[in-house]
Coordinates of C-alpha atoms and ligand atoms in Angstrom, one line a residue:
X577 CA -57.6 19.1 5.0
X578 CA -57.2 15.3 5.5
X579 CA -56.8 14.1 9.1
X580 CA -53.6 12.3 8.1
X581 CA -52.1 15.6 7.1
X582 CA -53.2 17.2 10.3
X583 CA -51.7 14.3 12.4
X584 CA -48.4 14.5 10.5
X585 CA -48.3 18.3 11.1
X586 CA -49.3 17.9 14.7
X587 CA -46.0 16.2 15.7
X588 CA -43.8 18.1 13.2
X589 CA -45.4 21.5 14.0
X590 CA -45.3 21.2 17.8
X591 CA -42.2 23.4 18.3
X592 CA -43.8 26.2 16.3
X593 CA -47.0 26.1 18.3
X594 CA -45.7 25.1 21.6
X595 CA -47.5 27.8 23.5
X596 CA -50.9 27.3 21.9
X597 CA -53.4 24.5 22.2
X598 CA -57.0 23.3 22.1
X599 CA -59.2 20.4 23.0
X600 CA -57.8 17.1 21.7
X601 CA -60.5 14.8 23.0
X602 CA -63.6 14.9 25.2
X603 CA -64.9 12.5 27.8
X604 CA -68.7 12.8 28.3
X605 CA -70.7 10.3 30.4
X606 CA -67.9 7.8 30.0
X607 CA -67.6 8.0 26.2
X608 CA -64.5 9.4 24.5
X609 CA -65.1 11.8 21.6
X610 CA -62.2 12.8 19.4
X611 CA -61.5 16.4 18.4
X612 CA -60.7 17.2 14.8
X613 CA -56.9 16.9 15.4
X614 CA -57.0 13.6 17.2
X615 CA -54.9 10.9 15.7
X616 CA -57.6 8.4 16.5
X617 CA -60.5 10.4 15.0
X618 CA -62.8 8.0 13.2
X619 CA -63.4 9.8 9.9
X620 CA -66.6 7.8 9.3
X621 CA -68.4 8.7 12.5
X622 CA -66.8 12.2 12.5
X623 CA -66.4 14.7 15.3
X624 CA -68.4 16.8 17.7
X625 CA -65.8 19.5 17.6
X626 CA -65.9 22.5 15.3
X627 CA -62.9 23.2 13.1
X628 CA -60.1 25.3 14.5
X629 CA -56.6 26.4 13.7
X630 CA -53.6 26.7 16.0
X631 CA -53.7 30.5 15.9
X632 CA -55.1 32.3 18.9
X633 CA -57.7 35.1 18.6
X634 CA -55.9 38.3 19.5
X635 CA -58.7 40.9 19.1
X636 CA -61.9 41.0 21.1
X637 CA -63.7 42.1 17.9
X638 CA -62.5 39.1 15.8
X639 CA -65.5 37.6 14.0
X640 CA -64.3 34.1 15.0
X641 CA -64.2 34.9 18.7
X642 CA -67.0 32.3 19.4
X643 CA -65.3 29.1 18.3
X644 CA -61.9 30.1 16.8
X645 CA -61.1 30.0 13.0
X646 CA -63.2 28.9 11.2
X647 CA -65.7 27.2 13.6
X648 CA -67.4 25.2 10.8
X649 CA -68.6 21.7 11.5
X650 CA -66.3 18.8 10.7
X651 CA -67.2 17.2 7.4
X652 CA -69.1 14.5 9.3
X653 CA -70.4 15.9 12.6
X654 CA -72.6 14.6 15.4
X655 CA -73.9 15.6 18.8
X656 CA -72.4 13.9 21.9
X657 CA -75.1 12.5 24.2
X658 CA -74.9 14.0 27.7
X659 CA -77.2 13.9 30.7
X660 CA -78.0 17.4 32.0
X661 CA -75.6 18.0 34.9
X662 CA -72.8 15.7 33.7
X663 CA -69.3 17.0 33.2
X664 CA -67.7 17.7 29.9
X665 CA -64.0 16.7 30.4
X666 CA -61.6 18.3 27.9
X667 CA -58.2 16.7 27.4
X668 CA -55.6 19.1 25.9
X669 CA -52.8 16.5 25.6
X670 CA -51.7 15.6 22.1
X671 CA -51.8 11.8 22.0
X672 CA -48.3 10.2 21.9
X673 CA -46.7 13.3 23.4
X674 CA -46.6 15.1 26.7
X675 CA -47.5 18.3 25.0
X676 CA -50.5 20.1 26.3
X677 CA -52.0 23.6 26.8
X678 CA -49.1 26.0 27.2
X679 CA -50.3 28.9 29.4
X680 CA -50.8 29.0 33.2
X681 CA -52.2 32.5 33.7
X682 CA -55.7 33.7 32.7
X683 CA -59.4 32.8 33.1
X684 CA -61.2 29.8 31.7
X685 CA -64.8 30.2 30.7
X686 CA -67.5 28.0 29.3
X687 CA -70.8 28.8 27.5
X688 CA -73.7 26.9 25.9
X689 CA -76.1 27.9 23.1
X690 CA -79.4 26.2 22.3
X691 CA -79.7 24.8 18.8
X692 CA -82.8 23.8 16.7
X693 CA -83.9 20.2 16.8
X694 CA -82.2 19.6 13.3
X695 CA -78.9 20.2 15.0
X696 CA -76.3 22.9 15.6
X697 CA -74.6 22.8 12.2
X698 CA -76.6 25.7 10.7
X699 CA -76.5 28.0 13.7
X700 CA -75.0 31.5 13.3
X701 CA -72.1 31.5 15.8
X702 CA -72.1 35.3 15.9
X703 CA -75.8 35.6 17.0
X704 CA -76.7 36.4 20.6
X705 CA -77.2 32.8 21.6
X706 CA -74.5 32.2 24.3
X707 CA -75.0 31.8 28.0
X708 CA -72.2 31.3 30.5
X709 CA -72.3 28.1 32.4
X710 CA -69.0 28.0 34.2
X711 CA -65.8 30.0 34.9
X712 CA -62.6 29.7 36.9
X713 CA -59.9 32.4 37.3
X714 CA -57.4 33.4 40.0
X715 CA -57.9 31.0 42.9
X716 CA -55.4 32.6 45.3
X717 CA -52.5 35.1 45.4
X718 CA -51.5 37.7 42.9
X719 CA -51.9 38.0 39.2
X720 CA -48.2 37.4 38.6
X721 CA -47.4 34.8 41.2
X722 CA -50.8 33.4 42.3
X723 CA -52.5 30.2 41.5
X724 CA -54.8 30.3 38.4
X725 CA -57.1 27.4 37.7
X726 CA -55.6 27.3 34.2
X727 CA -52.3 26.1 35.6
X728 CA -53.8 22.7 36.3
X729 CA -54.6 22.2 32.6
X730 CA -51.0 23.2 31.7
X731 CA -49.8 20.6 34.2
X732 CA -51.9 17.9 32.5
X733 CA -55.3 18.0 34.2
X734 CA -58.4 17.8 32.1
X735 CA -60.6 20.9 32.0
X736 CA -63.8 19.6 33.7
X737 CA -66.9 21.7 32.9
X738 CA -70.1 20.9 34.8
X739 CA -73.3 21.5 32.7
X740 CA -76.5 22.9 34.3
X741 CA -78.5 20.0 35.7
X742 CA -81.9 21.6 35.1
X743 CA -81.2 22.4 31.4
X744 CA -84.0 21.5 29.0
X745 CA -83.2 18.5 26.8
X746 CA -82.1 19.3 23.2
X747 CA -79.2 20.1 21.1
X748 CA -76.6 22.6 22.2
X749 CA -73.2 24.1 21.3
X750 CA -70.7 24.2 24.1
X751 CA -67.9 26.7 23.9
X752 CA -64.9 26.4 26.2
X753 CA -62.6 29.4 26.2
X754 CA -59.1 30.1 27.6
X755 CA -57.6 33.6 27.8
X756 CA -53.9 33.9 28.1
X757 CA -52.8 37.0 29.9
X758 CA -49.0 36.5 29.7
X759 CA -48.1 37.9 26.3
X760 CA -50.1 40.9 25.5
X761 CA -51.9 41.2 23.2
X762 CA -54.5 39.0 24.9
X763 CA -54.8 35.5 23.3
X764 CA -58.1 33.7 23.3
X765 CA -58.2 29.9 22.6
X766 CA -61.9 29.0 22.2
X767 CA -63.2 25.6 20.9
X768 CA -66.8 24.6 20.3
X769 CA -68.4 21.2 20.4
X770 CA -71.9 19.8 19.7
X771 CA -74.0 18.2 22.5
X772 CA -77.4 16.5 22.8
X773 CA -78.7 17.0 26.3
X774 CA -81.1 14.5 27.9
X775 CA -82.9 14.8 31.3
X776 CA -86.1 16.0 32.9
X777 CA -85.2 19.6 33.2
X778 CA -87.0 22.5 31.6
X779 CA -84.8 25.5 32.2
X780 CA -83.6 27.8 29.4
X781 CA -82.1 31.2 29.8
X782 CA -84.0 34.4 29.0
X783 CA -82.9 36.5 26.1
X784 CA -81.4 39.0 28.6
X785 CA -78.9 36.3 29.7
X786 CA -77.6 35.7 26.2
X787 CA -74.6 37.3 24.6
X788 CA -73.0 37.3 21.1
X789 CA -69.4 36.7 20.2
X790 CA -67.9 39.1 19.3
X791 CA -69.7 41.4 21.8
X792 CA -69.8 39.3 24.9
X793 CA -66.4 40.4 26.2
X794 CA -66.9 44.1 25.5
X795 CA -67.2 44.7 29.2
X796 CA -63.8 43.2 29.6
X797 CA -61.5 46.2 29.5
X798 CA -59.4 45.8 32.7
X799 CA -59.5 42.0 32.3
X800 CA -56.6 41.8 29.7
X801 CA -53.7 43.9 28.4
X802 CA -54.7 46.5 25.9
X803 CA -52.8 46.4 22.7
X804 CA -49.4 47.9 23.0
X805 CA -49.2 47.2 26.8
X806 CA -47.7 43.8 26.3
X807 CA -46.6 41.7 29.2
X808 CA -46.1 44.8 31.3
X809 CA -49.8 44.7 32.0
X810 CA -49.4 41.4 33.9
X811 CA -45.9 41.5 35.3
X812 CA -45.6 45.2 36.3
X813 CA -48.9 47.1 36.3
X814 CA -51.1 44.3 37.8
X815 CA -48.4 42.1 39.3
X816 CA -49.7 42.5 42.9
X817 CA -53.4 42.6 42.2
X818 CA -55.5 39.9 43.8
X819 CA -59.0 40.4 42.4
X820 CA -59.3 39.4 38.8
X821 CA -62.5 40.7 37.1
X822 CA -63.9 37.8 35.0
X823 CA -64.8 39.0 31.5
X824 CA -68.2 38.3 30.0
X825 CA -71.7 38.0 31.6
X826 CA -72.3 36.4 35.0
X827 CA -72.8 32.6 35.1
X828 CA -76.4 31.8 34.2
X829 CA -78.4 30.6 37.3
X830 CA -80.8 28.0 36.1
Ligands
NAG940 C1 -55.2 12.9 28.3 O1 -55.0 12.1 27.2 C2 -53.7 11.5 27.1 C3 -53.6 10.7 25.9 O2 -54.0 11.3 24.8 C4 -53.4 10.7 28.4 O3 -52.1 10.2 28.3 C5 -53.7 11.5 29.6 O4 -53.6 10.7 30.8 C6 -55.1 12.1 29.6 N1 -55.2 13.0 30.7 C7 -56.1 12.8 31.7 C8 -56.1 13.8 32.8 O5 -56.9 11.9 31.6
NAG941 C1 -45.4 44.8 43.6 O1 -44.7 44.3 44.7 C2 -43.3 44.3 44.5 C3 -42.7 43.6 45.7 O2 -43.2 44.0 46.9 C4 -42.9 45.8 44.4 O3 -41.5 45.9 44.2 C5 -43.6 46.4 43.2 O4 -43.3 47.8 43.2 C6 -45.1 46.3 43.4 N1 -45.7 46.7 42.1 C7 -46.7 47.6 42.1 C8 -47.3 48.0 40.8 O5 -47.2 48.1 43.2

């Protein structure tokens, strides 16, 4: 698809997709990197972001759970330089509109995966390569009425993901993931980007710290509505709960 077609659709299609969303651009060590739907994407330098569609992932077994459909590299792709420990700041607002991520309730999670020196383009996204680097869920109150970190993003804040400061330099994928709990079935909104980490660190996770997607959320029963339960899961059955079990592995401690 040509980026001009995407940009045209972006504005025309907004009413249809008003509750969905994804990373529009990324600010990394002061540099702005356009996502594949950005109207200012430079088609000659390309994008760090993997291809995605507006649809959410509704099944934990979906083969595209890692990076959304279809997760392939943009036709010209590169790796954004980042110093180990810097923040990846994800902006979800569609340029020229006030439209941003549409869900306030659910966890946000971020993972990285080490790539070979040639780059991340050829990496099998379904392999056990992912380690969790960050997560944020229910900050206070109850599931139904409490304050979830995701609400800040819906209100226009960037999603700021700190990267591990002792991480070994090299090329990595970063996956940022949102799970909407309001609708039932659960809706995942992952996106993946390519990074080139610099620094003097030497840490890498052990194989036991790595998960595959699908697979990495198989411990998550209890963290989202089962199919058929619908919004009752959130607004009735768990409305007054205050401890939200984060899905996936623990955050990797470098
Ligand atoms: C996100 O980007 C939009 C323009 O695309 C801008 O108006 C907005 O201020 C940015 N948000 C943050 C938190 O920087
Ligand atoms: C949650 O709290 C409300 C208000 O106190 C109450 O009406 C409701 O029955 C409670 N729900 C559950 C599942 O305990």
